[in-house]
PDB file of C-alpha atoms in Angstrom:
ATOM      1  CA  UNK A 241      -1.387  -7.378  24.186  1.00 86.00           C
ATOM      2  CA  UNK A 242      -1.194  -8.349  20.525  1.00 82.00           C
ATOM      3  CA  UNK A 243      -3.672  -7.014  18.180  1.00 81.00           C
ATOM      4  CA  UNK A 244      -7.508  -8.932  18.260  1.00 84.00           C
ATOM      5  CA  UNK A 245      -7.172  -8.323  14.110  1.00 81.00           C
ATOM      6  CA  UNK A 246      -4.416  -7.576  12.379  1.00 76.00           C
ATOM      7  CA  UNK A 247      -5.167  -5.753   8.905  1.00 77.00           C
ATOM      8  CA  UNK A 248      -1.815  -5.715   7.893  1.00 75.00           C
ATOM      9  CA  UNK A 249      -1.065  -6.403   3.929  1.00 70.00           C
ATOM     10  CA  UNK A 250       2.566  -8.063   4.492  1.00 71.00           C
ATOM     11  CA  UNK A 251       1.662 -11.220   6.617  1.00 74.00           C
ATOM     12  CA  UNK A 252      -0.370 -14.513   5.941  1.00 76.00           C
ATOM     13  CA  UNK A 253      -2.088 -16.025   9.106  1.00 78.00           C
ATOM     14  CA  UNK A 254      -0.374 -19.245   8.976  1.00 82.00           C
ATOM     15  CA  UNK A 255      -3.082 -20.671  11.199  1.00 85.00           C
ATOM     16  CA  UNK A 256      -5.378 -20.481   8.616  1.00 84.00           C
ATOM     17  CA  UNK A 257      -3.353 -21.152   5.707  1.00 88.00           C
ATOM     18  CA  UNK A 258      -4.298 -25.260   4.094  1.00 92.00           C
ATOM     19  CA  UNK A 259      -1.222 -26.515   3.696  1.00 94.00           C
ATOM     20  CA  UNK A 260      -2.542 -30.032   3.616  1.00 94.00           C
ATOM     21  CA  UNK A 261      -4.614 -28.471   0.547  1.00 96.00           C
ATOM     22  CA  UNK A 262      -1.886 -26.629  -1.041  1.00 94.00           C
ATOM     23  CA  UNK A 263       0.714 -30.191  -0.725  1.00 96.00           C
ATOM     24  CA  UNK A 264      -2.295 -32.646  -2.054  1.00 95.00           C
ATOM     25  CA  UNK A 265      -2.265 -29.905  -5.227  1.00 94.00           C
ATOM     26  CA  UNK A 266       1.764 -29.772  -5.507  1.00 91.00           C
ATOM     27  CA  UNK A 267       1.624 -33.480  -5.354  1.00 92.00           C
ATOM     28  CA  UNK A 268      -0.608 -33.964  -8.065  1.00 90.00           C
ATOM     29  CA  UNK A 269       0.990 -31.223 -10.548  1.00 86.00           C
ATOM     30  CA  UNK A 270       4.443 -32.748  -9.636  1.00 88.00           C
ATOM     31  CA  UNK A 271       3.561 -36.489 -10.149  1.00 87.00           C
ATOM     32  CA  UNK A 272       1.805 -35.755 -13.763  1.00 83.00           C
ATOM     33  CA  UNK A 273       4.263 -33.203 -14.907  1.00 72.00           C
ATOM     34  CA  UNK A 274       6.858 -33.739 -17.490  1.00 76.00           C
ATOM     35  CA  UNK A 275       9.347 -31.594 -19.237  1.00 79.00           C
ATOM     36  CA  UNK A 276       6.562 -28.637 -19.105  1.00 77.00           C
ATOM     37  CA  UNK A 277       7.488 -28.003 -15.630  1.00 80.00           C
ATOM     38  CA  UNK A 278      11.033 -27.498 -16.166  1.00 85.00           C
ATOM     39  CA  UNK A 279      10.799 -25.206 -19.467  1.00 85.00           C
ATOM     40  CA  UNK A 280      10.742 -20.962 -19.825  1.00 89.00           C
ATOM     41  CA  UNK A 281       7.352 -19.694 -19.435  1.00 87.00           C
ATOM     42  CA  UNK A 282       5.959 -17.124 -22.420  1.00 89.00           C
ATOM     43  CA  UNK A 283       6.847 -13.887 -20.931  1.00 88.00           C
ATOM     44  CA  UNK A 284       3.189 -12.690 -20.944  1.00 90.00           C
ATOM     45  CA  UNK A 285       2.375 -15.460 -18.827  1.00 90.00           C
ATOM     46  CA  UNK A 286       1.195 -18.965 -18.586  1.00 91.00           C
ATOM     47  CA  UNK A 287      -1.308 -19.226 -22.122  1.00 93.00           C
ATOM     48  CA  UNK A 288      -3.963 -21.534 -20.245  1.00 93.00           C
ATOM     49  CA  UNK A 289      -4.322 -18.579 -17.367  1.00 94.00           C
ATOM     50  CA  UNK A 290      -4.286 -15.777 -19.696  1.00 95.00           C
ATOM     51  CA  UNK A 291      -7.170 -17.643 -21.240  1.00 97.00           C
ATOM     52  CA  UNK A 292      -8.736 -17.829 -18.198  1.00 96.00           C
ATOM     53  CA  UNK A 293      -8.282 -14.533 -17.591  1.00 94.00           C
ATOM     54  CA  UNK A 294     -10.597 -13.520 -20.774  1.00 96.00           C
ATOM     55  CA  UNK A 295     -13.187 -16.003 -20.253  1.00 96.00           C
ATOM     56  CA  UNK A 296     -13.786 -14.623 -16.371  1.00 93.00           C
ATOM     57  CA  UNK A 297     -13.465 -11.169 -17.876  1.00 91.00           C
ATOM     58  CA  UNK A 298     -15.984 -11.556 -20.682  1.00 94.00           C
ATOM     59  CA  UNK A 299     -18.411 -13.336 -17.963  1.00 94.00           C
ATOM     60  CA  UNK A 300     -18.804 -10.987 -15.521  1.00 88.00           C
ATOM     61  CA  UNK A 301     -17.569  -7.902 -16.585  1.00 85.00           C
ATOM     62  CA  UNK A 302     -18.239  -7.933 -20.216  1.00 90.00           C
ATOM     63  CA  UNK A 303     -14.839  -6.868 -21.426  1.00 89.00           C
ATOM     64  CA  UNK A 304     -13.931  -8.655 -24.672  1.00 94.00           C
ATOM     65  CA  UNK A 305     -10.292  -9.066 -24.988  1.00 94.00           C
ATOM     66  CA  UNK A 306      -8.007 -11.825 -26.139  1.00 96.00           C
ATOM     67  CA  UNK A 307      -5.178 -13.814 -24.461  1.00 96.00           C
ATOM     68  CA  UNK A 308      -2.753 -11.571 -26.459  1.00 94.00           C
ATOM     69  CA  UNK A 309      -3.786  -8.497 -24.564  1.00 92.00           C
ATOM     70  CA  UNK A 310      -3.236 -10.105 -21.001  1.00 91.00           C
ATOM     71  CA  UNK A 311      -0.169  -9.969 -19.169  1.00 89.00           C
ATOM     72  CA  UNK A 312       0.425 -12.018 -16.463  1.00 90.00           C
ATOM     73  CA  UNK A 313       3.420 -10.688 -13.586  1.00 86.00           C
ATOM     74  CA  UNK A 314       4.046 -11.028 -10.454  1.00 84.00           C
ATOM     75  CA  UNK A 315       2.190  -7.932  -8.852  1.00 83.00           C
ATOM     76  CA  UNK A 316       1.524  -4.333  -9.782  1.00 83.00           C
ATOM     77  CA  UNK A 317       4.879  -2.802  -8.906  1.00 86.00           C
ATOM     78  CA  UNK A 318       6.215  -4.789 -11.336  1.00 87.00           C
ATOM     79  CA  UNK A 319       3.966  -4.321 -13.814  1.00 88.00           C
ATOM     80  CA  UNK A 320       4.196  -0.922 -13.520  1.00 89.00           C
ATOM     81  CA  UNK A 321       7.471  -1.311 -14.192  1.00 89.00           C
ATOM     82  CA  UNK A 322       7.259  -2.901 -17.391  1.00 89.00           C
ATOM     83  CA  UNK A 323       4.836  -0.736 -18.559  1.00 89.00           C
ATOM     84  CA  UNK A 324       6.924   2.310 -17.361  1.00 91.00           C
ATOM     85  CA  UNK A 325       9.723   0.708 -19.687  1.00 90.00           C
ATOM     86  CA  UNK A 326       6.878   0.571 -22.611  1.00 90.00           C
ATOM     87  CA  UNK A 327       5.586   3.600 -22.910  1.00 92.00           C
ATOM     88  CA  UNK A 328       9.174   5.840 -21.854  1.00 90.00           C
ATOM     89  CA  UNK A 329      10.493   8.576 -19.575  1.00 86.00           C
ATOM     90  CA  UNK A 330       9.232  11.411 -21.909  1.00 88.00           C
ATOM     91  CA  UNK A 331       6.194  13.393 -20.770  1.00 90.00           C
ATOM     92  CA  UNK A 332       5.220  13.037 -17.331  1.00 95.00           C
ATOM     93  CA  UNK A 333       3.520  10.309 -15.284  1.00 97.00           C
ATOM     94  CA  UNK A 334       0.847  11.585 -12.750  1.00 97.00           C
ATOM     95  CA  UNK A 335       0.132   9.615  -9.709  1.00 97.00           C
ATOM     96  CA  UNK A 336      -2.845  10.362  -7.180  1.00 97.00           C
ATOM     97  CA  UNK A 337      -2.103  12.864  -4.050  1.00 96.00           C
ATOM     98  CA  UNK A 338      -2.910  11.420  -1.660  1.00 96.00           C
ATOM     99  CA  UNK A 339      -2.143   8.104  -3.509  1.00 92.00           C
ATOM    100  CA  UNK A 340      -0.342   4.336  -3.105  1.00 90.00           C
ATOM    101  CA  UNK A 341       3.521   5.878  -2.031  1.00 91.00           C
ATOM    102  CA  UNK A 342       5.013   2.472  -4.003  1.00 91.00           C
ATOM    103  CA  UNK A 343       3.766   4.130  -7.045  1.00 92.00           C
ATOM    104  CA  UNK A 344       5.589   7.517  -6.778  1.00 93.00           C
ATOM    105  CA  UNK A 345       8.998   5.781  -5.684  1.00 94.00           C
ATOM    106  CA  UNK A 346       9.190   3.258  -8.368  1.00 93.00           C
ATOM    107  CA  UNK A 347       8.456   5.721 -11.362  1.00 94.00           C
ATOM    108  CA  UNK A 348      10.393   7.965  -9.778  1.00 94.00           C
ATOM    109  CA  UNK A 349      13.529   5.929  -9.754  1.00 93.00           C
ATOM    110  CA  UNK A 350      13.447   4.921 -13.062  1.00 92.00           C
ATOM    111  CA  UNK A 351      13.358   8.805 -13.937  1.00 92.00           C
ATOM    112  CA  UNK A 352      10.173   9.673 -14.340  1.00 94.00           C
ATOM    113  CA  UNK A 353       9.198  13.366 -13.696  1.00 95.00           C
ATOM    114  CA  UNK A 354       5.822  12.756 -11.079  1.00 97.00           C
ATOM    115  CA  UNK A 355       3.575  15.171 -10.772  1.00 97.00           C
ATOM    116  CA  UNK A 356       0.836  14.674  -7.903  1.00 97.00           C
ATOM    117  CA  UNK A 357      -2.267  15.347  -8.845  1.00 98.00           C
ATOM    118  CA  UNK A 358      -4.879  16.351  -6.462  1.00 97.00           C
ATOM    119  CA  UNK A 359      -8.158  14.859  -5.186  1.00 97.00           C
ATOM    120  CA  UNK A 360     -11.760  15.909  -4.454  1.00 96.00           C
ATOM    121  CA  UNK A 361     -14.994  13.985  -3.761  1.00 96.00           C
ATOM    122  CA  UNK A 362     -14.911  12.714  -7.145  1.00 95.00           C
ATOM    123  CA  UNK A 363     -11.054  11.122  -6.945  1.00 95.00           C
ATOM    124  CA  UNK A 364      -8.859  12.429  -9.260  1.00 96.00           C
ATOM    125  CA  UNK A 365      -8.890  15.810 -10.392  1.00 97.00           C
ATOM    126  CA  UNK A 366      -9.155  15.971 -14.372  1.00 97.00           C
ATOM    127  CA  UNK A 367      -8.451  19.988 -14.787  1.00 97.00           C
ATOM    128  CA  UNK A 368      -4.911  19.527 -12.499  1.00 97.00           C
ATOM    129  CA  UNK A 369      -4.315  16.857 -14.724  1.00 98.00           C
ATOM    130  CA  UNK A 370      -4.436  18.858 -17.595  1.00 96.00           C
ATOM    131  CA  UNK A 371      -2.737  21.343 -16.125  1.00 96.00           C
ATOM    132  CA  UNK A 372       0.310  19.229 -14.788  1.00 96.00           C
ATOM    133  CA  UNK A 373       1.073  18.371 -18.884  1.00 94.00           C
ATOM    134  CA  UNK A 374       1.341  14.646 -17.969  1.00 97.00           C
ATOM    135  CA  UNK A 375       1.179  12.369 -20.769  1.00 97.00           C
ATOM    136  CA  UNK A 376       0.287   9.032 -18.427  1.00 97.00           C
ATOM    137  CA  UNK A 377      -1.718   8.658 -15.330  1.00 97.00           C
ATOM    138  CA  UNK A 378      -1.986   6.252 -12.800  1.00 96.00           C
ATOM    139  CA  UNK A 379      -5.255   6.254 -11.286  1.00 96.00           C
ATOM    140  CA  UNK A 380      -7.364   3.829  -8.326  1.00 93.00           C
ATOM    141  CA  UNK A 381     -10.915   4.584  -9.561  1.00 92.00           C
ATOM    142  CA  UNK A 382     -13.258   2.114  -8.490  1.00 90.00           C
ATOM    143  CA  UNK A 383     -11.560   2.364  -5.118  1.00 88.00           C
ATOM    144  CA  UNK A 384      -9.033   4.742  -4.474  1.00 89.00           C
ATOM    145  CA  UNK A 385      -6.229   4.125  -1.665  1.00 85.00           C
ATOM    146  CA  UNK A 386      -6.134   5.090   0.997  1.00 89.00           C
ATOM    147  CA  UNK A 387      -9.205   7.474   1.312  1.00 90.00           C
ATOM    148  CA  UNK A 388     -11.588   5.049  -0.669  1.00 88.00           C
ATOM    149  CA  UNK A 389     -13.213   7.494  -3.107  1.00 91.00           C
ATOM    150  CA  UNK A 390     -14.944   5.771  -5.745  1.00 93.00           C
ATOM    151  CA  UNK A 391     -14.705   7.857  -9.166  1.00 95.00           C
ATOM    152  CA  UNK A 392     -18.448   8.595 -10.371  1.00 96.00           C
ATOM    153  CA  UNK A 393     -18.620   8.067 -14.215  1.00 96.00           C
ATOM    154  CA  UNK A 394     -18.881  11.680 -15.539  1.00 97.00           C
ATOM    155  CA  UNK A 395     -15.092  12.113 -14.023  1.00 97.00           C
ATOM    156  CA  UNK A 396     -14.117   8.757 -15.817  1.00 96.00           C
ATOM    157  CA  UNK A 397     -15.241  10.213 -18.792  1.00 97.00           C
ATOM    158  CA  UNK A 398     -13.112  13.590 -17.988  1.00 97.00           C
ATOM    159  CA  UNK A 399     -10.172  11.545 -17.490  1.00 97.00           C
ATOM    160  CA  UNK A 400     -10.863   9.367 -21.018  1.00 97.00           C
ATOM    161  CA  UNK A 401     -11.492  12.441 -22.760  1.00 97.00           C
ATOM    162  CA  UNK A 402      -8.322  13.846 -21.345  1.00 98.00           C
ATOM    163  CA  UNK A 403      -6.507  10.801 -22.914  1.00 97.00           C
ATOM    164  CA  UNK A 404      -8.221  11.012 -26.473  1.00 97.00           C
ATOM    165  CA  UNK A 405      -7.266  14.816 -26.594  1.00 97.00           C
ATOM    166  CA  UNK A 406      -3.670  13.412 -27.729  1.00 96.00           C
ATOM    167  CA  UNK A 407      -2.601  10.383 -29.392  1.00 95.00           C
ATOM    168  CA  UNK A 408       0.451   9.971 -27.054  1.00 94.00           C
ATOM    169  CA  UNK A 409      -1.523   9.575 -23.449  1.00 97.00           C
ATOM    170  CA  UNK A 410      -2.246   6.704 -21.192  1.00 96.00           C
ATOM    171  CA  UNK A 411      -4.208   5.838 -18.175  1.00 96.00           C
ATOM    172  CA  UNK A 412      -2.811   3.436 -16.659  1.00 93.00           C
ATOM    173  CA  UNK A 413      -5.984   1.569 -13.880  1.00 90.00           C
ATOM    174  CA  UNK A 414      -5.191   0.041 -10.806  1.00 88.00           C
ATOM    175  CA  UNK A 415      -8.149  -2.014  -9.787  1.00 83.00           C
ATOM    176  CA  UNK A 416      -5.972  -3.547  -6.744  1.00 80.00           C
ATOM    177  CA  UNK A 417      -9.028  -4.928  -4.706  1.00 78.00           C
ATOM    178  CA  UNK A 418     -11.415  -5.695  -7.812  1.00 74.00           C
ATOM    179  CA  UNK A 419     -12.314  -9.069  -6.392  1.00 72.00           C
ATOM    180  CA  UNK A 420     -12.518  -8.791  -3.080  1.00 68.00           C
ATOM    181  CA  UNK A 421     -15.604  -9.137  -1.874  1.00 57.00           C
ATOM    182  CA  UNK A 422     -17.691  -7.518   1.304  1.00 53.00           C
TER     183      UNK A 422
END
């Protein structure tokens, strides 16, 4: 028999989907668009979202940023990408073992050297880190896939010390379920 739930992260349940919402909301953008519609978007994204974007993160998480410092794409993996372009091959880029697989395969073929890094209770572990001489991590503190470790705070500030030891290192934080809500 087929599944009672399916927790799959590929599929919409088209039973549930509004399409009578989303076409009422097409409609409307379509009838009072102009020229807008039809032009190249700013390659960090639409400005009114970025803007958005700061104003929700000021309000409830207190982060002051600007629309500058938001980019806008069309998921992680490509992000990651980009930012993989950004900051270079040189140095290596650690990724969480166990960790999200996509990760690994995309820096790895655009020639980055990966170097696994392995977990404990406390997620990530800071002194492999060091160890591994990776100049960029990519970690999933707040909720760490697929074993669900949440980083406690004195590791965050291992790993942020780790980056201030050396003007040259990032961390790059993949808050993929931020939102979603219990």
């Amino acid at each position: 028999p087929p599944p009672l739930y399916d927790f799959s992260t590929n599929a919409v349940d088209t039973s549930r989907f509004p399409f009578s919402t989303w076409a009422k909301l097409m409609r409307q953008v379509l009838s009072a668009g102009d020229s807008r519609l039809l032009a190249a978007l700013p390659p960090q994204g639409v400005p009114e979202l970025r803007e958005a974007i700061v104003r929700y993160l000021h309000d409830f998480r207190g982060i002051s940023a600007s629309p500058e410092q938001v980019v806008v794409g069309a998921g992680s993996e490509y992000l990651t990408s980009l930012l993989f372009q950004l900051l270079g091959r040189e140095g290596g880029y650690a990724v969480e073992d166990p960790g999200y697989p996509k990760v690994w395969r995309l820096l790895s073929h655009q020639g980055a050297l990966v170097c696994p890094i392995p977990l404990d209770e406390g997620g990530l572990r800071v002194d492999a880190l060091r160890w591994s001489g990776a100049r960029v991590a990519h970690v999933t503190p707040s909720h760490h896939f697929p074993l669900g470790i949440v980083m406690p705070i004195a590791r965050r500030r291992e790993l942020l010390a780790w980056a201030a030891e050396r003007p040259d290192r990032y961390i790059i934080e993949d808050d993929y379920d931020s939102e979603f809500r219990f």
